[in-house]
Coordinates of C-alpha atoms in Angstrom, one line a residue:
Chain C
M9 CA -22.4 -55.5 25.9
E10 CA -26.1 -54.6 25.4
K11 CA -25.1 -51.1 24.4
V12 CA -22.7 -52.4 21.9
M13 CA -25.2 -54.9 20.4
R14 CA -28.0 -52.3 20.4
L15 CA -25.8 -49.8 18.6
A16 CA -24.5 -52.5 16.3
A17 CA -28.0 -53.4 15.2
E18 CA -28.6 -50.0 13.8
K19 CA -29.3 -50.0 10.1
G20 CA -26.3 -49.5 7.8
V21 CA -22.7 -49.6 8.4
V22 CA -21.7 -49.2 12.1
I23 CA -18.1 -48.6 13.1
F24 CA -16.9 -48.6 16.7
S25 CA -13.8 -46.5 16.8
K26 CA -11.6 -44.3 19.0
S27 CA -10.9 -40.7 18.1
S28 CA -7.2 -41.2 18.7
C29 CA -6.9 -44.4 16.5
C30 CA -5.4 -43.7 13.1
M31 CA -6.2 -47.2 11.7
C32 CA -9.9 -46.4 12.5
Y33 CA -9.4 -43.3 10.5
A34 CA -8.0 -45.3 7.6
V35 CA -11.1 -47.6 7.7
K36 CA -13.4 -44.6 7.8
I37 CA -11.7 -43.1 4.7
L38 CA -12.1 -46.4 2.9
F39 CA -15.8 -46.5 3.5
H40 CA -16.2 -42.9 2.3
E41 CA -14.2 -43.9 -0.8
L42 CA -16.7 -46.7 -1.4
G43 CA -19.7 -44.3 -1.2
V44 CA -20.8 -45.2 2.3
N45 CA -21.4 -42.9 5.3
P46 CA -20.9 -45.1 8.3
I47 CA -22.4 -44.5 11.8
V48 CA -19.3 -44.0 13.9
H49 CA -19.3 -44.5 17.7
E50 CA -16.1 -43.1 19.3
I51 CA -15.9 -45.2 22.4
D52 CA -13.2 -43.1 23.9
Q53 CA -15.7 -40.3 24.1
D54 CA -18.4 -42.5 25.6
P55 CA -19.0 -42.6 29.4
E56 CA -19.4 -46.4 29.1
G57 CA -16.4 -46.6 26.8
K58 CA -14.3 -49.0 28.9
E59 CA -17.1 -51.6 29.1
M60 CA -17.8 -51.2 25.4
E61 CA -14.2 -51.9 24.7
R62 CA -14.3 -55.1 26.9
A63 CA -17.4 -56.2 25.0
L64 CA -15.8 -55.6 21.7
C65 CA -12.7 -57.7 22.7
R66 CA -15.1 -60.5 23.7
L67 CA -16.5 -60.6 20.2
G68 CA -13.2 -62.0 19.0
C69 CA -11.5 -59.3 16.9
N70 CA -7.7 -59.0 17.5
A71 CA -8.2 -55.3 18.2
P72 CA -11.3 -53.8 19.9
V73 CA -11.3 -50.9 17.4
P74 CA -12.1 -50.5 14.6
A75 CA -15.0 -53.0 14.8
V76 CA -17.2 -53.0 11.7
F77 CA -20.9 -54.1 11.6
I78 CA -22.9 -54.2 8.4
G79 CA -26.6 -54.6 8.6
G80 CA -26.3 -55.7 12.3
K81 CA -23.8 -58.4 11.5
L82 CA -20.2 -58.3 12.7
V83 CA -17.7 -58.1 9.8
G84 CA -14.6 -57.8 11.8
S85 CA -11.6 -55.5 12.2
T86 CA -9.3 -53.9 9.6
N87 CA -7.9 -57.3 8.5
E88 CA -11.3 -58.7 7.7
V89 CA -12.5 -55.5 5.9
M90 CA -9.4 -55.5 3.7
S91 CA -9.6 -59.1 2.9
L92 CA -13.3 -58.8 1.9
H93 CA -12.6 -55.8 -0.2
L94 CA -9.7 -57.3 -2.1
G95 CA -11.8 -60.5 -2.6
G96 CA -14.5 -58.3 -4.1
S97 CA -17.0 -59.2 -1.4
L98 CA -17.2 -56.0 0.4
I99 CA -19.0 -53.8 -2.1
P100 CA -21.9 -56.2 -2.6
L101 CA -22.4 -56.0 1.2
L102 CA -22.4 -52.3 1.1
R103 CA -24.6 -51.8 -1.9
P104 CA -27.9 -51.2 0.1
Y105 CA -26.1 -48.6 2.2
Q106 CA -24.2 -46.7 -0.5
T107 CA -25.5 -43.1 -0.2
L108 CA -22.5 -41.0 -1.4
V109 CA -21.9 -41.7 -5.1
Chain T
M29 CA 80.3 -14.9 50.9
S30 CA 82.4 -17.3 49.3
S31 CA 80.8 -20.2 51.1
P32 CA 77.9 -20.8 48.6
S33 CA 80.3 -20.7 45.7
T34 CA 82.7 -22.6 47.7
Q35 CA 80.0 -25.2 48.2
F36 CA 79.3 -25.2 44.6
A37 CA 82.9 -25.3 43.8
T38 CA 83.4 -27.9 46.3
S39 CA 80.7 -30.1 45.0
R40 CA 81.8 -29.5 41.5
R41 CA 85.4 -30.3 42.4
M42 CA 84.3 -33.3 44.3
G43 CA 81.8 -34.2 41.7
I44 CA 79.2 -34.7 44.4
Y45 CA 76.5 -32.2 43.4
E46 CA 76.3 -33.1 39.7
P47 CA 75.9 -36.9 40.0
V48 CA 73.4 -36.6 42.8
H49 CA 71.5 -34.0 40.9
Q50 CA 71.6 -36.2 37.8
I51 CA 70.3 -39.2 39.7
S52 CA 67.4 -37.3 41.1
M53 CA 66.6 -36.0 37.6
W54 CA 66.7 -39.5 36.1
A55 CA 64.5 -40.8 38.9
E56 CA 61.7 -38.6 37.6
P57 CA 61.5 -39.9 34.0
F58 CA 62.0 -43.5 35.1
R59 CA 58.9 -43.3 37.1
G60 CA 57.1 -42.6 33.9
N61 CA 58.7 -43.9 30.8
S62 CA 62.4 -44.2 30.2
S63 CA 64.2 -42.3 27.5
P64 CA 67.8 -41.6 26.7
N65 CA 66.8 -38.0 26.1
T66 CA 66.4 -37.4 29.8
A67 CA 70.1 -37.5 30.5
V68 CA 70.9 -35.2 27.7
S69 CA 68.5 -32.5 28.8
T70 CA 69.5 -32.9 32.4
I71 CA 73.2 -32.5 31.5
Q72 CA 72.3 -29.6 29.3
G73 CA 70.4 -28.1 32.1
D74 CA 73.2 -28.5 34.5
A75 CA 75.7 -27.2 32.0
K76 CA 73.5 -24.0 31.7
L77 CA 73.5 -23.5 35.4
D78 CA 77.2 -24.1 35.6
K79 CA 77.7 -21.6 32.8
S80 CA 75.7 -18.9 34.5
E81 CA 77.5 -19.6 37.7
D82 CA 80.8 -19.3 35.9
T83 CA 80.0 -16.0 34.2
S84 CA 78.9 -14.2 37.3
Q85 CA 78.6 -15.2 40.8
G86 CA 76.0 -12.4 41.2
T87 CA 73.5 -14.5 39.2
I88 CA 72.8 -16.6 42.2
G89 CA 73.3 -13.6 44.4
P90 CA 69.8 -13.3 45.9
L91 CA 69.9 -17.0 46.9
E92 CA 73.2 -16.7 48.6
N93 CA 71.8 -15.6 52.0
H94 CA 73.1 -18.7 53.8
D95 CA 74.6 -22.1 52.9
Q96 CA 71.4 -24.2 53.0
E97 CA 69.2 -21.8 51.1
A98 CA 71.8 -21.3 48.4
N99 CA 71.6 -25.0 47.5
K100 CA 67.9 -25.7 48.0
P101 CA 66.3 -23.0 45.9
S102 CA 68.4 -23.8 42.9
D103 CA 67.9 -27.4 43.6
K104 CA 64.1 -26.8 43.6
V105 CA 64.3 -24.6 40.5
L106 CA 66.4 -27.2 38.7
R107 CA 64.0 -30.0 39.7
R108 CA 61.0 -28.0 38.6
L109 CA 62.5 -27.1 35.3
A110 CA 63.4 -30.7 34.7
Q111 CA 59.9 -31.8 35.7
N112 CA 58.5 -29.2 33.2
R113 CA 60.7 -30.6 30.4
E114 CA 59.6 -34.1 31.3
A115 CA 55.9 -33.2 31.4
A116 CA 56.3 -31.4 28.0
R117 CA 58.0 -34.5 26.6
K118 CA 55.4 -36.9 27.9
S119 CA 52.7 -34.6 26.5
R120 CA 54.3 -34.7 23.1
L121 CA 54.6 -38.5 23.2
R122 CA 51.0 -38.9 24.2
K123 CA 49.9 -36.6 21.4
K124 CA 51.9 -38.6 18.9
A125 CA 50.4 -41.9 20.2
Y126 CA 46.9 -40.4 19.9
I127 CA 47.4 -39.3 16.4
Q128 CA 48.8 -42.7 15.5
Q129 CA 45.7 -44.3 17.0
L130 CA 43.5 -42.0 14.9
E131 CA 45.4 -42.8 11.7
T132 CA 45.0 -46.5 12.4
S133 CA 41.3 -46.2 13.1
R134 CA 40.8 -44.2 10.0
L135 CA 42.6 -46.8 7.9
K136 CA 40.5 -49.5 9.5
L137 CA 37.3 -47.6 8.8
T138 CA 38.2 -47.2 5.1
Q139 CA 38.9 -51.0 4.9
V140 CA 35.6 -51.8 6.5
E141 CA 33.8 -49.5 4.1
Q142 CA 35.5 -51.1 1.1
E143 CA 34.6 -54.6 2.3
L144 CA 31.0 -53.4 2.7
E145 CA 31.0 -52.0 -0.8
R146 CA 32.4 -55.2 -2.2
A147 CA 29.8 -57.3 -0.4
R148 CA 27.0 -55.1 -1.6
Q149 CA 28.1 -55.4 -5.1
Q150 CA 28.0 -59.2 -4.7
G151 CA 24.4 -58.8 -3.7
V152 CA 24.8 -59.8 -0.1
Y153 CA 22.3 -58.2 2.2
I154 CA 23.9 -56.0 4.7
G155 CA 21.2 -53.9 6.0
G156 CA 21.4 -51.6 9.0
A157 CA 24.6 -53.3 10.3
L158 CA 26.4 -50.0 10.6
D159 CA 23.4 -48.4 12.2
T160 CA 24.4 -47.9 15.8
S161 CA 20.8 -48.2 17.1
H162 CA 21.2 -52.0 16.6
L163 CA 24.5 -52.2 18.4
G164 CA 24.0 -53.2 21.9
L165 CA 21.3 -50.9 23.3
S166 CA 18.6 -53.5 23.7
G167 CA 19.3 -57.2 23.4
T168 CA 15.9 -58.0 21.9
V169 CA 16.0 -55.3 19.3
N170 CA 19.5 -56.3 18.2
S171 CA 18.8 -60.0 17.9
G172 CA 15.4 -59.5 16.2
I173 CA 16.8 -57.4 13.4
A174 CA 20.0 -59.4 13.1
T175 CA 17.8 -62.5 12.8
F176 CA 15.7 -60.9 10.1
E177 CA 18.7 -59.7 8.1
M178 CA 20.1 -63.2 8.1
E179 CA 16.8 -64.8 7.3
Y180 CA 16.1 -62.3 4.5
G181 CA 19.5 -63.1 2.9
H182 CA 18.5 -66.8 2.8
W183 CA 15.1 -65.8 1.6
V184 CA 16.5 -64.0 -1.5
E185 CA 18.8 -67.0 -2.3
E186 CA 15.8 -69.4 -2.1
Q187 CA 13.8 -66.9 -4.2
N188 CA 16.4 -67.0 -6.9
R189 CA 16.5 -70.8 -6.8
Q190 CA 12.8 -71.1 -7.0
N191 CA 12.6 -68.7 -9.9
H192 CA 15.2 -70.7 -11.8
E193 CA 13.2 -73.8 -11.2
L194 CA 10.0 -72.2 -12.4
R195 CA 11.7 -71.0 -15.6
T196 CA 13.1 -74.5 -16.3
A197 CA 9.7 -76.1 -15.6
L198 CA 7.8 -73.7 -17.9
Q199 CA 10.4 -74.2 -20.7
A200 CA 10.1 -77.9 -20.3
H201 CA 6.3 -77.7 -20.5
V202 CA 5.8 -79.8 -17.3
S203 CA 2.3 -80.9 -16.2
D204 CA -0.1 -78.7 -14.4
I205 CA 0.2 -80.9 -11.3
E206 CA 4.0 -80.2 -11.2
L207 CA 3.3 -76.5 -11.8
R208 CA 0.9 -76.4 -9.0
I209 CA 3.5 -77.7 -6.6
L210 CA 5.9 -74.9 -7.7
V211 CA 3.2 -72.2 -7.6
D212 CA 2.2 -73.3 -4.0
S213 CA 5.9 -73.2 -2.9
G214 CA 6.3 -69.8 -4.5
I215 CA 3.2 -68.3 -2.7
N216 CA 4.2 -70.0 0.6
H217 CA 7.7 -68.4 0.2
Y218 CA 6.1 -64.9 0.0
C219 CA 4.0 -65.7 3.0
D220 CA 7.2 -66.7 4.8
L221 CA 8.6 -63.2 4.0
F222 CA 5.5 -61.5 5.4
R223 CA 5.8 -63.6 8.6
M224 CA 9.4 -62.6 8.9
K225 CA 8.5 -58.9 8.4
G226 CA 5.9 -59.1 11.0
A227 CA 8.4 -60.3 13.6
A228 CA 10.9 -57.6 12.5
A229 CA 8.2 -55.0 12.8
K230 CA 7.8 -55.9 16.4
A231 CA 11.5 -55.8 16.9
D232 CA 12.0 -52.4 15.2
V233 CA 9.3 -51.0 13.0
F234 CA 11.5 -48.0 11.9
Y235 CA 14.2 -50.3 10.6
L236 CA 11.6 -52.2 8.5
M237 CA 10.1 -49.0 7.2
S238 CA 13.5 -47.5 6.4
G239 CA 13.9 -50.2 3.8
M240 CA 17.6 -50.5 4.7
W241 CA 17.2 -54.3 4.4
K242 CA 16.3 -53.9 0.7
T243 CA 18.7 -52.8 -2.1
S244 CA 18.9 -49.1 -3.0
A245 CA 16.7 -49.1 -6.2
E246 CA 14.0 -51.1 -4.4
R247 CA 13.9 -48.4 -1.7
F248 CA 12.9 -45.8 -4.3
F249 CA 9.6 -47.6 -4.5
L250 CA 9.1 -48.0 -0.8
W251 CA 5.6 -47.7 0.5
I252 CA 5.0 -48.7 4.1
G253 CA 7.8 -51.3 4.1
G254 CA 7.5 -52.7 0.6
F255 CA 6.1 -52.3 -2.9
R256 CA 2.5 -51.1 -3.6
P257 CA 0.5 -54.2 -4.7
S258 CA -1.6 -52.1 -7.2
E259 CA 1.5 -50.8 -8.9
L260 CA 3.0 -54.3 -9.2
L261 CA -0.3 -55.5 -10.8
K262 CA -0.4 -52.5 -13.2
V263 CA 3.2 -53.1 -14.3
L264 CA 3.2 -56.9 -14.6
M265 CA -0.2 -57.5 -16.0
P266 CA 0.8 -57.0 -19.7
Q267 CA 3.3 -59.9 -19.2
L268 CA 0.5 -62.3 -18.3
E269 CA -1.7 -61.8 -21.4
P270 CA -3.7 -63.3 -23.0
L271 CA -6.4 -63.3 -20.3
S272 CA -10.1 -64.1 -20.6
E273 CA -12.7 -61.3 -20.4
Q274 CA -13.7 -62.4 -16.9
Q275 CA -10.1 -62.6 -15.8
L276 CA -9.4 -59.1 -17.1
L277 CA -12.4 -57.8 -15.2
D278 CA -11.4 -59.6 -12.0
V279 CA -7.8 -58.3 -12.2
G280 CA -9.0 -54.8 -12.9
N281 CA -11.3 -55.0 -9.8
L282 CA -8.5 -56.4 -7.7
Q283 CA -6.2 -53.6 -8.8
Q284 CA -8.8 -50.9 -8.0
S285 CA -9.7 -52.4 -4.6
S286 CA -6.0 -52.6 -3.7
Q287 CA -5.5 -49.0 -4.7
Q288 CA -8.4 -47.9 -2.6
A289 CA -7.2 -49.9 0.4
E290 CA -3.7 -48.5 -0.1
D291 CA -5.0 -44.9 -0.3
A292 CA -6.9 -45.5 2.9
L293 CA -3.8 -46.7 4.7
S294 CA -1.7 -43.8 3.3
Q295 CA -4.2 -41.4 4.7
G296 CA -4.1 -43.2 8.0
M297 CA -0.3 -42.8 8.0
L298 CA -0.6 -39.1 7.3
K299 CA -3.0 -38.8 10.2
L300 CA -0.6 -40.6 12.4
Q301 CA 2.3 -38.2 11.5
Q302 CA 0.0 -35.3 12.1
T303 CA -1.2 -36.4 15.5
L304 CA 2.4 -37.4 16.6
A305 CA 3.7 -33.9 15.6
E306 CA 0.8 -32.3 17.4
T307 CA 1.5 -34.4 20.5
L308 CA 5.1 -33.4 20.5
A309 CA 4.5 -29.7 19.6
S310 CA 2.7 -28.7 22.7
D311 CA 4.9 -27.6 25.6
P312 CA 4.1 -29.7 28.7
V313 CA 4.2 -28.0 32.1
G314 CA 5.5 -30.1 34.9
E315 CA 7.0 -33.6 35.0
D316 CA 3.6 -35.4 35.0
S317 CA 2.4 -33.8 31.8
Y318 CA 5.8 -34.4 30.1
M319 CA 5.4 -38.1 31.0
S320 CA 1.9 -38.2 29.7
Q321 CA 3.0 -36.5 26.5
M322 CA 5.7 -39.1 26.0
A323 CA 3.3 -41.9 26.8
T324 CA 0.9 -40.6 24.1
A325 CA 3.7 -40.3 21.6
M326 CA 4.9 -43.9 22.4
G327 CA 1.3 -45.1 21.7
K328 CA 1.5 -43.4 18.3
L329 CA 4.7 -45.1 17.4
E330 CA 3.2 -48.5 18.4
A331 CA 0.4 -47.8 15.9
L332 CA 3.0 -47.8 13.1
V333 CA 3.4 -51.5 13.6
S334 CA -0.2 -52.1 12.8
F335 CA 0.1 -50.1 9.6
V336 CA 3.1 -52.1 8.4
N337 CA 1.1 -55.3 9.2
Q338 CA -1.8 -54.1 7.2
A339 CA 0.4 -53.1 4.2
D340 CA 1.9 -56.6 4.2
H341 CA -1.6 -58.1 4.6
L342 CA -2.6 -56.2 1.4
R343 CA 0.4 -57.6 -0.4
Q344 CA -0.4 -61.1 0.7
Q345 CA -4.1 -60.8 -0.2
T346 CA -3.3 -59.5 -3.6
L347 CA -1.0 -62.5 -4.2
L348 CA -3.7 -64.9 -3.0
Q349 CA -6.4 -63.3 -5.1
M350 CA -4.2 -63.4 -8.3
S351 CA -3.6 -67.1 -7.7
R352 CA -7.3 -67.6 -7.6
I353 CA -8.1 -65.6 -10.7
L354 CA -5.3 -67.0 -12.9
T355 CA -5.0 -70.5 -14.4
I356 CA -2.1 -72.6 -12.9
H357 CA 0.0 -72.0 -15.9
Q358 CA -0.6 -68.2 -15.8
A359 CA 0.1 -68.2 -12.1
A360 CA 3.5 -69.9 -12.7
R361 CA 4.3 -67.3 -15.3
G362 CA 3.1 -64.6 -12.9
L363 CA 5.4 -65.7 -10.2
L364 CA 8.3 -65.9 -12.6
V365 CA 7.6 -62.4 -14.0
L366 CA 7.4 -61.1 -10.4
G367 CA 10.6 -62.9 -9.4
D368 CA 12.5 -61.6 -12.4
F369 CA 11.2 -58.0 -11.8
F370 CA 12.6 -58.0 -8.2
H371 CA 15.9 -59.7 -9.4
R372 CA 16.4 -56.9 -12.0
F373 CA 16.0 -54.3 -9.2
R374 CA 18.7 -56.0 -7.2
A375 CA 21.0 -56.2 -10.2
L376 CA 20.4 -52.5 -10.9
S377 CA 21.3 -51.6 -7.4
S378 CA 24.5 -53.5 -7.6
L379 CA 25.4 -51.8 -10.9
W380 CA 24.6 -48.4 -9.4
A381 CA 26.8 -49.1 -6.4
A382 CA 29.7 -50.1 -8.6
R383 CA 29.4 -47.2 -11.1
P384 CA 32.6 -45.2 -11.7
R385 CA 32.5 -42.0 -9.7
E386 CA 34.5 -38.8 -9.6
P387 CA 37.3 -39.1 -7.0
A388 CA 36.3 -37.2 -3.9

């Protein structure tokens, strides 16, 4: 859990993902489209991956990955990201971190 | 020398041989199915033998070694010949029965197809009913999809009723409070659909994605189990004017956000296709790696369910955001416009199905 929280606190947009997960891929594509270069942690390639997955589940998302943090705060999984975006609230959150324009 | 022929002659004269022979012949067919033809062929057979015997006694020469053998071989031969005739006859009858069965089935199939076409034209939803994957393989799959098809049929009926009510209310210029009730029911009705689709996706995601539960023209626009929300917005927006500056801006942003989200999901789907193909393309060595290959592939297919859910989530969110951006009156008109749009698609599909075609 500490590792997850430590990594999550990194500045910017942090996505916990699995290299085999295509929904994670879709979320990454969306962030790129919005001009953001997220920090991606592929937990299936991390030696502590299993524990990280358990920790992410405990955070309350319906799926452990993708788990999105912006500025150290948990945003949620795909559902939450999509809802925020359609509601127009995602881009304001991303503005400080938009590097690719 | 004369003894065999004497025997024959004796039996003929005494009438013993023929009747006995006939009875044994008849016994054969009666074991199977009875037919008046048997006696005829038997008699004919006997007549032939009698004839050959009459023309030359030498015909049965080789069998004339001694009394017993003279009778038995011809007895056996006669019996065998009769059995062959009988077998051939039965075979012909079986073939005839089989062909009749095929003809009846073919007729039945044509009738069922005609009924189906008639039902389709009347706008009844008959989705994958003829798809054998739903017939009996797994109880849960079957009932999940059967339930969905039934519920969707009711959903469309209710949709038409609600649309009619909206049209009447707008024409009658009812109060905003009454409109709000209608708008809320309308939105809830769509939410019901997304809930139903979620359950159906769990039962059989491929069925849902095939769009077989929708009419043919709707299927032309299929994107991950339904319409693209951004496309609907683009097409129906002109019907909602006039809108305020802020509203135009908000709807524009919503359209763009939805498009970006849709594109991301489309890319995810492509990636899923790619990885599934790659998984199945490699040649596994040994039973273990075959099992692991299949397990990986199964996991990919499971991921499809989450994509369908996300696509429906986008549709729902678009609807909710529009109800937030629009005034209650505009929202009522918006729901009516949307309902009419889908209704015209269904009408088009019926017309298409009923169009005159070249005879096959």
